[in-house]
GROMACS .gro file of C-alpha atoms in nm:
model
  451
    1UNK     CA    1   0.000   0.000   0.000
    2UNK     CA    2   0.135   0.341  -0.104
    3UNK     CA    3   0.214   0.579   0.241
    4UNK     CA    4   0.059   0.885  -0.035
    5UNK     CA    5  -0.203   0.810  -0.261
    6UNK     CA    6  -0.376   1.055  -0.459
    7UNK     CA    7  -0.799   1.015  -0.546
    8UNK     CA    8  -0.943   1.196  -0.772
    9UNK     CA    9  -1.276   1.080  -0.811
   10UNK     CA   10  -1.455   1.339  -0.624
   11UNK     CA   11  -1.316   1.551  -0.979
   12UNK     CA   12  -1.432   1.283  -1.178
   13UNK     CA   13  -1.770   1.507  -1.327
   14UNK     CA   14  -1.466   1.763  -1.477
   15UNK     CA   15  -1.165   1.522  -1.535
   16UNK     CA   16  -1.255   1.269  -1.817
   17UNK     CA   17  -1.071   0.962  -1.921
   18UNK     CA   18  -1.057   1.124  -2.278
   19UNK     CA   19  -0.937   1.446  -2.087
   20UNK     CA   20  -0.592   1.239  -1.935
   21UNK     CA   21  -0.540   1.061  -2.292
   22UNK     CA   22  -0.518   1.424  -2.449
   23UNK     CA   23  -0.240   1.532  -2.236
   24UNK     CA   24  -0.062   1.201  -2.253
   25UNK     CA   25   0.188   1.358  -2.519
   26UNK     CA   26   0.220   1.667  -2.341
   27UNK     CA   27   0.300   1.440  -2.013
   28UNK     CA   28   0.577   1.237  -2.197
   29UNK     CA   29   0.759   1.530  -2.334
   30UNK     CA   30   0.759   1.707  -1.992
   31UNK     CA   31   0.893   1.378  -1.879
   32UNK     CA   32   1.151   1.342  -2.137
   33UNK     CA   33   1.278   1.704  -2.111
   34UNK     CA   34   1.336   1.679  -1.712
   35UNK     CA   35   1.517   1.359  -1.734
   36UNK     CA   36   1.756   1.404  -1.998
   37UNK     CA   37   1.819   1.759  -1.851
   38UNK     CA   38   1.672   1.905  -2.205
   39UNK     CA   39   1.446   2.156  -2.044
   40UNK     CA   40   1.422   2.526  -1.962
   41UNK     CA   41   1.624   2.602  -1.612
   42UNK     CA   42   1.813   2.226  -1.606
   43UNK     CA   43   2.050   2.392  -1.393
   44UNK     CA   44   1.789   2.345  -1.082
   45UNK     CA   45   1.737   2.005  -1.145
   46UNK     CA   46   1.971   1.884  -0.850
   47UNK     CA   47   1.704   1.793  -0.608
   48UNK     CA   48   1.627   1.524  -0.848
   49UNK     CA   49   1.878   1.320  -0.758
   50UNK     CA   50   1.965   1.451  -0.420
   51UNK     CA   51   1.826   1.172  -0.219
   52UNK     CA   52   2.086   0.935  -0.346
   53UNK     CA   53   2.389   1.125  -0.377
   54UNK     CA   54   2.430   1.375  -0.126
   55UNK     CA   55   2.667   1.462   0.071
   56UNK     CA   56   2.711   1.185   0.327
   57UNK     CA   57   3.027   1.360   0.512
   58UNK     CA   58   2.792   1.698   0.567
   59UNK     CA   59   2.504   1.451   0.668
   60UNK     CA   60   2.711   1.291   0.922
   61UNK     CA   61   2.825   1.714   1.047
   62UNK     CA   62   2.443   1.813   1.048
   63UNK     CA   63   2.389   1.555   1.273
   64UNK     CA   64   2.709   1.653   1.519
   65UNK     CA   65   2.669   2.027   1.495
   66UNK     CA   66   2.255   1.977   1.622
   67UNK     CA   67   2.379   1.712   1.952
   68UNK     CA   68   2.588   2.041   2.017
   69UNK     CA   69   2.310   2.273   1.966
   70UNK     CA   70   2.081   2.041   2.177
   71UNK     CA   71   2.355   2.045   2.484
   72UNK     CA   72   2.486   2.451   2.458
   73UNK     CA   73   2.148   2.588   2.356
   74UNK     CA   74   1.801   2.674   2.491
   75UNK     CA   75   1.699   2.829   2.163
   76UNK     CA   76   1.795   2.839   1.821
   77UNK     CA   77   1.736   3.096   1.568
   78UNK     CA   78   1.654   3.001   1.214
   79UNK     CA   79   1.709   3.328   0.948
   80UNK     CA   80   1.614   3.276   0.648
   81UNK     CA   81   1.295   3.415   0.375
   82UNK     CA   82   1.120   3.215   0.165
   83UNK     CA   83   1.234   2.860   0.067
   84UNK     CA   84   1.531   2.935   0.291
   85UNK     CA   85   1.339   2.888   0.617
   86UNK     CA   86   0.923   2.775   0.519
   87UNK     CA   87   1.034   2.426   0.436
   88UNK     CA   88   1.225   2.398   0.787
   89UNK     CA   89   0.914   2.541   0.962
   90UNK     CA   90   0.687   2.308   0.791
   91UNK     CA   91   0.858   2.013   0.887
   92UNK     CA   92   0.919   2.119   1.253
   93UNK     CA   93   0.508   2.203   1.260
   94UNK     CA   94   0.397   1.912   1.084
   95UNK     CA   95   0.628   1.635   1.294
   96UNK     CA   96   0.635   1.779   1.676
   97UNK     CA   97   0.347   1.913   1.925
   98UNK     CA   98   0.119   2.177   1.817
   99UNK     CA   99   0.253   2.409   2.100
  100UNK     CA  100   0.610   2.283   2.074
  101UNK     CA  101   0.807   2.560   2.212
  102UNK     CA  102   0.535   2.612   2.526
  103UNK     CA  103   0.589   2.284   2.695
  104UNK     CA  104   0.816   2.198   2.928
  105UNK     CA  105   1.197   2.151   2.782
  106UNK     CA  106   1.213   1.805   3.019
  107UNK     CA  107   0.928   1.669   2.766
  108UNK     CA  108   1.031   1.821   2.493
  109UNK     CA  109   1.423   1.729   2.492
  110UNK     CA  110   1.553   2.002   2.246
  111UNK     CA  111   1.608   2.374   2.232
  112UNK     CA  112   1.272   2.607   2.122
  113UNK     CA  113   1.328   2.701   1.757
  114UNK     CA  114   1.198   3.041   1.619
  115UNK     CA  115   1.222   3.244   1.312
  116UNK     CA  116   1.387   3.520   1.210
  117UNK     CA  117   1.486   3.728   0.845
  118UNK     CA  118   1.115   3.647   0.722
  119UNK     CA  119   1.003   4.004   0.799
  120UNK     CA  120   1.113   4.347   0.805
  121UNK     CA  121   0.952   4.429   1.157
  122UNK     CA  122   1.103   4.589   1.477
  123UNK     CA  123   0.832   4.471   1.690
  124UNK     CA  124   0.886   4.097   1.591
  125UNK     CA  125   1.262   4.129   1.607
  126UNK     CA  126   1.215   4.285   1.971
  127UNK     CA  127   0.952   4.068   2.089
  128UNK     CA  128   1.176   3.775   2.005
  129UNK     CA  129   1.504   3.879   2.245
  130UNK     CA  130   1.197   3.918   2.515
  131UNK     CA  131   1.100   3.582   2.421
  132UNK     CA  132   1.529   3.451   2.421
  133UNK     CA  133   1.580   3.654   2.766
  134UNK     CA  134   1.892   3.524   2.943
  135UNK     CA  135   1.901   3.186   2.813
  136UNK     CA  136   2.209   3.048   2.545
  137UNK     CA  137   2.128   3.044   2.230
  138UNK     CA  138   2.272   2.983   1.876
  139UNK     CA  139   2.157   3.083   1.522
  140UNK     CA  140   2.143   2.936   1.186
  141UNK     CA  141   2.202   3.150   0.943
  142UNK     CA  142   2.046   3.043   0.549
  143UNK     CA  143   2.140   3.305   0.271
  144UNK     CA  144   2.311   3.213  -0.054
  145UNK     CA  145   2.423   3.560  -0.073
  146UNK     CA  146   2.436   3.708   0.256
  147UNK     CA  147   2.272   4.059   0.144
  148UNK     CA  148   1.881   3.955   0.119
  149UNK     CA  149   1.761   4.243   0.290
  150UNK     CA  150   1.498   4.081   0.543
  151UNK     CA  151   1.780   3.845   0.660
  152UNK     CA  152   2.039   4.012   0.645
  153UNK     CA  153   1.904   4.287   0.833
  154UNK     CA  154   1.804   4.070   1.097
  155UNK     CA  155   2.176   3.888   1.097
  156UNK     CA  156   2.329   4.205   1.157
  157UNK     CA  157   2.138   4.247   1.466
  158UNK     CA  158   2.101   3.885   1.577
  159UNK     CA  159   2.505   3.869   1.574
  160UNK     CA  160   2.550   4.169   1.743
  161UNK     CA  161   2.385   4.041   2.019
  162UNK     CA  162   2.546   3.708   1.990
  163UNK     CA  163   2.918   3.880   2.012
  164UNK     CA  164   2.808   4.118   2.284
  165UNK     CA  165   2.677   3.827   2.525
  166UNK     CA  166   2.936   3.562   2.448
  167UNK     CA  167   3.265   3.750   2.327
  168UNK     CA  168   3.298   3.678   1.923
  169UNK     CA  169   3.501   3.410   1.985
  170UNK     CA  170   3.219   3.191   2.184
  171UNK     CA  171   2.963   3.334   1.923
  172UNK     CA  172   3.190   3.259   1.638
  173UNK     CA  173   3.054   2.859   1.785
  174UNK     CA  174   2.745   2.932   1.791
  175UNK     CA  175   2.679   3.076   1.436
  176UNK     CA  176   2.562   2.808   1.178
  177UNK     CA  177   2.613   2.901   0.847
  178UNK     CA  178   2.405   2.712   0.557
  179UNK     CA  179   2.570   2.921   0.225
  180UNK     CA  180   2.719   2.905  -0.110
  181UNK     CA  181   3.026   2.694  -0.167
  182UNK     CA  182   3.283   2.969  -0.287
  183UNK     CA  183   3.131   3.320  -0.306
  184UNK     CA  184   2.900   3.518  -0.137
  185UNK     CA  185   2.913   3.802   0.116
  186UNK     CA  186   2.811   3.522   0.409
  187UNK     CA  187   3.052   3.269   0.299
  188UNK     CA  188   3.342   3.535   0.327
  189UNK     CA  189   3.199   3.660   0.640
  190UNK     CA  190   3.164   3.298   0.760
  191UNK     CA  191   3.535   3.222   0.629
  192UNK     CA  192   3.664   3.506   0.792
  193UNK     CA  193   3.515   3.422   1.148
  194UNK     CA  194   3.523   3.067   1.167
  195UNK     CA  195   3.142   2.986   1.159
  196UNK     CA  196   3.031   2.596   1.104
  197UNK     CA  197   2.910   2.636   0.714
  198UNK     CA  198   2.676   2.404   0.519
  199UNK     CA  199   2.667   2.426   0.116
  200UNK     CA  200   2.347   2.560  -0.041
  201UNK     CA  201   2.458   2.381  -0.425
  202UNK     CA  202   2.408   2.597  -0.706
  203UNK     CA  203   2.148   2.321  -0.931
  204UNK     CA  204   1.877   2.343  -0.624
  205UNK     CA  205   1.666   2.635  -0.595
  206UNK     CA  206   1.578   2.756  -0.259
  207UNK     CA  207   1.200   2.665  -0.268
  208UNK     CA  208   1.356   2.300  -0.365
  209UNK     CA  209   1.601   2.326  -0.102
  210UNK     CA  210   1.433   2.191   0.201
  211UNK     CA  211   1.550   1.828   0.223
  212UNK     CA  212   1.944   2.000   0.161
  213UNK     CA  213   2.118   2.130   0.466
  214UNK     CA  214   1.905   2.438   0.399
  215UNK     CA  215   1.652   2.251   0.664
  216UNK     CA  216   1.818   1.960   0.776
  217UNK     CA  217   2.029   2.134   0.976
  218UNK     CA  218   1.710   2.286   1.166
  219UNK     CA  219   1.505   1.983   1.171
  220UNK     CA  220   1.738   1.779   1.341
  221UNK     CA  221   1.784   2.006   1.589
  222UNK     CA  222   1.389   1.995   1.657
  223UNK     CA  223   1.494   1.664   1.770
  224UNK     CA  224   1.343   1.495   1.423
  225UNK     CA  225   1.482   1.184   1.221
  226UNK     CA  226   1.677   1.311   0.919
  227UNK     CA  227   1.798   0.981   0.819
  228UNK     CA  228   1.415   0.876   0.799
  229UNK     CA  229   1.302   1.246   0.574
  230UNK     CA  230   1.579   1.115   0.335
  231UNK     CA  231   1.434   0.757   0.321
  232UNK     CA  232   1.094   0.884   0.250
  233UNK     CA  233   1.256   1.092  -0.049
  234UNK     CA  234   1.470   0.865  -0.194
  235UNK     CA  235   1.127   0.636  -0.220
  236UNK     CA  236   0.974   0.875  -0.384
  237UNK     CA  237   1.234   0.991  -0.609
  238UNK     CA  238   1.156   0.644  -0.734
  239UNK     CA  239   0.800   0.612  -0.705
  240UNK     CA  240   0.746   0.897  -0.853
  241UNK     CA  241   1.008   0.802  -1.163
  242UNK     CA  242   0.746   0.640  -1.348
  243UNK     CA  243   0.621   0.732  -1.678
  244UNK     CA  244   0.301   0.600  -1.714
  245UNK     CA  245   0.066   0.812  -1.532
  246UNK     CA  246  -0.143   0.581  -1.364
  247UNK     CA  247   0.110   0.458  -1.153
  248UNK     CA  248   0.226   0.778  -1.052
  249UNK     CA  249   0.025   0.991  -0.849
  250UNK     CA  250   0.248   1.306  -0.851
  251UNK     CA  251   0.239   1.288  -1.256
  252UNK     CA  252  -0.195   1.257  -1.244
  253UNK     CA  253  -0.203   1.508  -0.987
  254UNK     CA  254   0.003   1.730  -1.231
  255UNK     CA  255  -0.259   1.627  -1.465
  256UNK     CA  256  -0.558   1.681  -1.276
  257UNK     CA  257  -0.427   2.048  -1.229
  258UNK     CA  258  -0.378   2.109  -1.569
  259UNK     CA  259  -0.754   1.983  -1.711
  260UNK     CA  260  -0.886   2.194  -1.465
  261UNK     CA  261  -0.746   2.493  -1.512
  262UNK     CA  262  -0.835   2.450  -1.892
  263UNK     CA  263  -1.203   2.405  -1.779
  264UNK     CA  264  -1.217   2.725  -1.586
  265UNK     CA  265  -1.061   2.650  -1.220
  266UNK     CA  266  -0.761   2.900  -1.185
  267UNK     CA  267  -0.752   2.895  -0.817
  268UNK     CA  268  -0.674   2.591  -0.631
  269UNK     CA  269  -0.742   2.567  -0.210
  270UNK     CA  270  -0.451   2.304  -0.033
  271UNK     CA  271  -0.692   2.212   0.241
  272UNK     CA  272  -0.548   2.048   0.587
  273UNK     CA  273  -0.807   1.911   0.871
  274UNK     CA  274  -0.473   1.934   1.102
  275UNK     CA  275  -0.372   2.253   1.236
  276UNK     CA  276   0.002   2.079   1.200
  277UNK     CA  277  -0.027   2.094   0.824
  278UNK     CA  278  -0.104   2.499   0.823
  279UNK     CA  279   0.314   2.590   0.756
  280UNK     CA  280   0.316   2.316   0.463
  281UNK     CA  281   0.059   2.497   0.299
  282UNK     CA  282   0.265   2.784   0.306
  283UNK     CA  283   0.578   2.617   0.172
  284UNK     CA  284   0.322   2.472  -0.090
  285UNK     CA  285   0.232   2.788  -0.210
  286UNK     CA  286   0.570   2.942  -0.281
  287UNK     CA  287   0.662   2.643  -0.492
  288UNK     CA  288   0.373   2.688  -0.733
  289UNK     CA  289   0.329   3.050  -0.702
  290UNK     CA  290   0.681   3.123  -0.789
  291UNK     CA  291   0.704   2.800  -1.022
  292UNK     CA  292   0.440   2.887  -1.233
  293UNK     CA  293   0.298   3.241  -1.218
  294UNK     CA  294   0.484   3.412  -1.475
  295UNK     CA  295   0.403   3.496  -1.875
  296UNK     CA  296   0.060   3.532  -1.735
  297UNK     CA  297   0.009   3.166  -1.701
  298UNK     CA  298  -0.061   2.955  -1.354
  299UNK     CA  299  -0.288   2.862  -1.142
  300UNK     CA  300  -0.310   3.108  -0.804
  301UNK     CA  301  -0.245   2.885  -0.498
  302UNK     CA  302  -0.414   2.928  -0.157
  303UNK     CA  303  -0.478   2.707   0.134
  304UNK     CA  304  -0.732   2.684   0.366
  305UNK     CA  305  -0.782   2.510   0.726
  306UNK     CA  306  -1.064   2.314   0.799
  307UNK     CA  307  -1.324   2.270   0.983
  308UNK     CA  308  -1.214   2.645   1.109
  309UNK     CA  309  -1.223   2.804   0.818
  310UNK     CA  310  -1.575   2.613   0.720
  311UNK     CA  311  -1.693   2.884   0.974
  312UNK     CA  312  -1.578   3.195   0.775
  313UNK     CA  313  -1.529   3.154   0.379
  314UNK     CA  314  -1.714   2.800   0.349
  315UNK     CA  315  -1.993   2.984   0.216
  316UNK     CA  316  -1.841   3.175  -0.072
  317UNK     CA  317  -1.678   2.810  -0.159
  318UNK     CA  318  -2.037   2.636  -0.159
  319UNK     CA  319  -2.205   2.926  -0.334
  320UNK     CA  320  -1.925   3.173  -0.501
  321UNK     CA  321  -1.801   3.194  -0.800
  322UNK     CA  322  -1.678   2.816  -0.968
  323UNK     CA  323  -1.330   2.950  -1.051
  324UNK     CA  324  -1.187   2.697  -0.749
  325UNK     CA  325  -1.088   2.345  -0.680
  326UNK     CA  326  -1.021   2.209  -0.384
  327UNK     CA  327  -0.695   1.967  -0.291
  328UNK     CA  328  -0.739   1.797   0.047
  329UNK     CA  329  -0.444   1.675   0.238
  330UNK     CA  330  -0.611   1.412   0.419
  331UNK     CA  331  -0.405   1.214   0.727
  332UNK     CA  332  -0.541   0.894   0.779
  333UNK     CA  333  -0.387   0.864   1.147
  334UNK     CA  334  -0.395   1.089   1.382
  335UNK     CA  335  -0.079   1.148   1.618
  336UNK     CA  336  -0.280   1.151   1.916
  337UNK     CA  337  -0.672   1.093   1.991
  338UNK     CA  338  -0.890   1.110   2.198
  339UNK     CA  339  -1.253   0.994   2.261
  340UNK     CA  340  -1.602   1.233   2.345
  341UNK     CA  341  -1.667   1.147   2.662
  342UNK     CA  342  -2.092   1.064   2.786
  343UNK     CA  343  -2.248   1.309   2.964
  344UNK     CA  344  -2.552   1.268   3.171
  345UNK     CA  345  -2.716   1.629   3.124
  346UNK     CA  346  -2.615   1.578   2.736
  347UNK     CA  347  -2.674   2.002   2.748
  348UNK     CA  348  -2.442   2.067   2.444
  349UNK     CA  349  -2.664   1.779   2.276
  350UNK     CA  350  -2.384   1.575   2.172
  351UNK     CA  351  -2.416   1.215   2.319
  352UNK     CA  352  -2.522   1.092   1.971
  353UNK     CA  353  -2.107   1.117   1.928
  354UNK     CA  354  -2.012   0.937   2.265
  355UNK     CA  355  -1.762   0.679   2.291
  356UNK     CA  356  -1.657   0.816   1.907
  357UNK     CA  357  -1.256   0.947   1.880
  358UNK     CA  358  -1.207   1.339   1.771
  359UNK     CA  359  -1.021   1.258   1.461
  360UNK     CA  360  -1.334   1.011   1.340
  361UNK     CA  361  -1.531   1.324   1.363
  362UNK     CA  362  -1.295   1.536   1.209
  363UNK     CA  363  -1.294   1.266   0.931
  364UNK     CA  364  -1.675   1.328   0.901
  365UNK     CA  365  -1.614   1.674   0.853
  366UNK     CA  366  -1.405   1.609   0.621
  367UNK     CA  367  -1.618   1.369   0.412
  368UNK     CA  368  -1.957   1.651   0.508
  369UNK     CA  369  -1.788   1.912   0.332
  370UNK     CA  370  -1.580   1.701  -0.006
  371UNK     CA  371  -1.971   1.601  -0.049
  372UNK     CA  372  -2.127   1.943  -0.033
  373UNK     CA  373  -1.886   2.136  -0.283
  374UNK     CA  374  -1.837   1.861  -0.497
  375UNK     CA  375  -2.245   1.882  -0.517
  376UNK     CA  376  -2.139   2.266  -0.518
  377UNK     CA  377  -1.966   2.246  -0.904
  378UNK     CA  378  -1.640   2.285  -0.651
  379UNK     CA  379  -1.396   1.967  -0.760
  380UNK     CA  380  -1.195   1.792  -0.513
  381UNK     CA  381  -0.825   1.587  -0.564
  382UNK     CA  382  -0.752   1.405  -0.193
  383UNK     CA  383  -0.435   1.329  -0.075
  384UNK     CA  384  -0.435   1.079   0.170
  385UNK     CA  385  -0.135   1.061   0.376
  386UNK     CA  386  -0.083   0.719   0.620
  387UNK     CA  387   0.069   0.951   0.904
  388UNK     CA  388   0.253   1.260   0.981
  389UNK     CA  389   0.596   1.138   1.013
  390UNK     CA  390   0.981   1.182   0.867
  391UNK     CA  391   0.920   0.909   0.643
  392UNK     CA  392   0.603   1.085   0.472
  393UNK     CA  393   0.736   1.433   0.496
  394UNK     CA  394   1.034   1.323   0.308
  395UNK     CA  395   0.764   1.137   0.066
  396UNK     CA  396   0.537   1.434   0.055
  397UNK     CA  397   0.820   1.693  -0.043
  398UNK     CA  398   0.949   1.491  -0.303
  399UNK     CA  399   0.570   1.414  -0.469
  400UNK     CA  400   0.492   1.779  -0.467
  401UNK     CA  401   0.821   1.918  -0.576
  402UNK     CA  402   0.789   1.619  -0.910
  403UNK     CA  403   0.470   1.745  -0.964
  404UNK     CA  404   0.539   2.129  -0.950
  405UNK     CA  405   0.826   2.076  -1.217
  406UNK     CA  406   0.600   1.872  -1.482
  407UNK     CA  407   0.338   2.077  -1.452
  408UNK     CA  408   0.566   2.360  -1.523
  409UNK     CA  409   0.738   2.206  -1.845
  410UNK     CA  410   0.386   2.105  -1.971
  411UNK     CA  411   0.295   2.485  -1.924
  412UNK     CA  412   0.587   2.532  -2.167
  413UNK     CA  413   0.733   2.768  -1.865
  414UNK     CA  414   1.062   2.777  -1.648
  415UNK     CA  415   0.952   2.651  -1.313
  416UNK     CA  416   1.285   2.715  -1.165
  417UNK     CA  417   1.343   3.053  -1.217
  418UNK     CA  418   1.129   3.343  -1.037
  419UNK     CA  419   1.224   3.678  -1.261
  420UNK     CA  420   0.917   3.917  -1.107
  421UNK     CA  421   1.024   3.870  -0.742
  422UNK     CA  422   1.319   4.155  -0.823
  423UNK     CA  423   1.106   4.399  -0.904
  424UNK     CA  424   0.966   4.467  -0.551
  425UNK     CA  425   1.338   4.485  -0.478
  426UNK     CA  426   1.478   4.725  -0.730
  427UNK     CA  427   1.191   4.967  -0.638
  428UNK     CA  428   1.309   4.879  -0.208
  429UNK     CA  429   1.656   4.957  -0.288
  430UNK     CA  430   1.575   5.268  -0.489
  431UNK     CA  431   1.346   5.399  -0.258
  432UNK     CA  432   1.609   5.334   0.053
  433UNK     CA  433   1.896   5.521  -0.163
  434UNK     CA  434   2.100   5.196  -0.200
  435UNK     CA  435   2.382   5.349  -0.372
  436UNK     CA  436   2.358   5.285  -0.784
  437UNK     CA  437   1.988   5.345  -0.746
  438UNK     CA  438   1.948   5.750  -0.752
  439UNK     CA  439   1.803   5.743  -1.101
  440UNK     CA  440   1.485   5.498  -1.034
  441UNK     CA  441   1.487   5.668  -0.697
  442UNK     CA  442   1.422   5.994  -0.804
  443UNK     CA  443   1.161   5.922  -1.044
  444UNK     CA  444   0.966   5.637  -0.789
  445UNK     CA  445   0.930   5.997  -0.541
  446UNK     CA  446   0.790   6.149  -0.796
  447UNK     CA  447   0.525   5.882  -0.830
  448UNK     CA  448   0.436   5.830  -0.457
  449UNK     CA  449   0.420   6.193  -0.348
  450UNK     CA  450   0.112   6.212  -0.162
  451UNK     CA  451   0.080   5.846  -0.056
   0.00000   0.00000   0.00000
């Protein structure tokens, strides 16, 4: 039995039989293109083949540098933006206790993790040294560069801090840095100060990066299994390897995606029923919003949590506009459960549920609401997942991350380059009078005077 399984047969009224044999040619050719390298961005395809030949001397250092996190530190900072930190953050959400960093260190064995570099916000920043106090702590610092503004920014003031506490020596040991190989303002700075480094490679892009030292390093010092995320990949790198489409999910799910865009679905909702699965969604979304929304192509990406969020836009789903499909990440074992108790006064009116577990209600939910906007012209794809563990995170990565990239190529787009995000960043720069700028900067005043 297959850990991930996709079902699409609550889409079956828009997704055909005739509708999969169309795109058959366009499926093989994607196929073809990514694995003889033949496609647009093959540079980025080193995540491909990552779970079989990585690194197995920096595997073996990931693992030593987070037992010396675990024993010198209470917390550990994670900077990073984007792929360089969501993919860590998922993990550590989706594998440990909802309220990880609240319980008691005793039961929870390793240091609190938090985030940093992922905003540009003084209150965050400060609220987080309340939260850090007195206690050691270390920081792991994920930039290929070492100028992204959000991170860097908060760097700068993280290892200020660090040096002023410890001495720069002592902090020198307690700066991680996951960088580029050779070049790079953080791999000089890292060089120059002796800081543990770990090698972002040049063919992965960051929103492929997760299962790379990029989160390793991180997840490992959450206390999770590493060598079981990179079983779980290397499966799937495998599974997932298959040509003909009905023996691999992610290439059917790429499929599925594709028909219904053509038919008039051009937003799709990643829906969890586990508040655990709320940070994958987010990682989700960069991968196919950067991936594919470019040359005025792709499907938009958002993510919902249910049954919460049943409460406040479940009615424009059921009755809006029919430009959505759903996607339902569906865990087939809880982590924990728990029964509904019998009570005698029955006030709340639910004894018809007593002696039933939580999650086999939240599975009813589930089932309630697939039934009412499928009825509701609203298709749903289901991805059932066996349980929330390192195995299937590895698994789930890998399947989304194959998917992502055929679906690109049969778009006829790049999905590994993101050329829009810099334009934000020229206007930033010009706008903050980074020097080389003064000519965009003068003419972007002229156009927000009065704003």
């Amino acid at each position: 039995m297959k850990s991930i399984e996709l079902d699409y047969s609550n889409a079956k009224n828009f997704i055909s039989d005739e509708d999969i044999k169309n795109l058959l040619p366009l499926l093989k050719n994607a196929h073809d293109n990514l694995h003889t390298g033949n496609g647009l961005g093959s540079d980025y395809l080193g995540w491909m083949d990552y779970p079989i030949n990585y690194d197995k001397d920096e595997f073996e250092i990931i693992k030593k540098s987070a037992k010396k996190i675990q024993n010198d530190s209470d917390v550990l900072i994670v900077i990073g933006i984007g792929g360089s930190y969501l993919g860590t953050r998922a993990a550590i959400d989706m594998l440990g206790h909802n309220f990880r960093n609240n319980i008691d260190k005793k039961e929870r064995r390793t240091p609190e993790i938090y985030y940093a570099g992922n905003n540009i916000s003084s209150s965050y920043i400060l609220d987080l040294f309340d939260v850090i106090g007195d206690r050691d702590y270390s920081i792991n610092i994920i930039s290929k560069s070492g100028t992204t503004t959000e991170p860097a920014i908060a760097f700068r003031i993280f290892k200020d801090h660090l040096e002023k506490k410890y001495g720069k020596e002592e902090a020198s040991k307690r700066i991680y840095a996951t960088t580029d190989a050779k070049k790079g303002a953080l791999k000089q700075l890292s060089d120059k100060k002796g800081y543990e480094q770990f090698v972002i490679r040049d063919d992965i892009g960051g929103r492929y990066s997760v299962i790379t030292p990029v989160g390793l390093l991180p997840i490992a010092v959450a206390g999770f299994n590493i060598d079981m995320i990179m079983e779980g990949n290397k499966d799937a790198r495998e599974e997932y390897m298959n040509e003909d489409v009905y023996k691999n999910d992610a290439y059917m799910y790429a499929l599925c995606r594709m028909i219904l865009e053509q038919k008039g679905k051009d937003i799709e909702l990643l829906v969890n029923y586990e508040p655990q699965l709320q940070t994958f969604s987010e990682w989700w979304k960069q991968l196919f919003a950067e991936s594919h929304g470019k040359n005025q192509k792709g499907i938009y990406p958002s993510s919902l949590n249910y049954s919460t969020d049943l409460h406040s836009v479940g009615q424009y789903i059921q009755d809006g506009k029919r430009i959505m499909f759903e996607t339902v990440l569906n865990v087939k074992k809880p982590r924990k459960d728990l029964k509904i108790i019998l009570d005698e006064e029955n006030l709340d009116k639910l004894n018809y549920m007593a002696n039933k577990s939580v999650d086999y209600v939240n599975h009813k939910a589930l089932e309630g609401a697939m039934l009412a906007h499928t009825d509701g012209q609203v298709p749903n794809l289901m991805i059932n997942i066996e349980r929330l563990d390192e195995y299937n995170f590895g698994k789930l990565i890998y399947f989304f991350e194959k998917a992502c990239a055929i679906n690109g190529y049969m778009m006829d787009i790049n999905p590994f380059d993101q050329p829009g995000v810099e334009d934000y960043k020229t206007n930033m720069f010009a706008l903050l009078g980074k020097p080389g700028y003064e000519d965009k900067s003068d003419e972007l005043k002229e156009r927000i005077k009065g704003i």
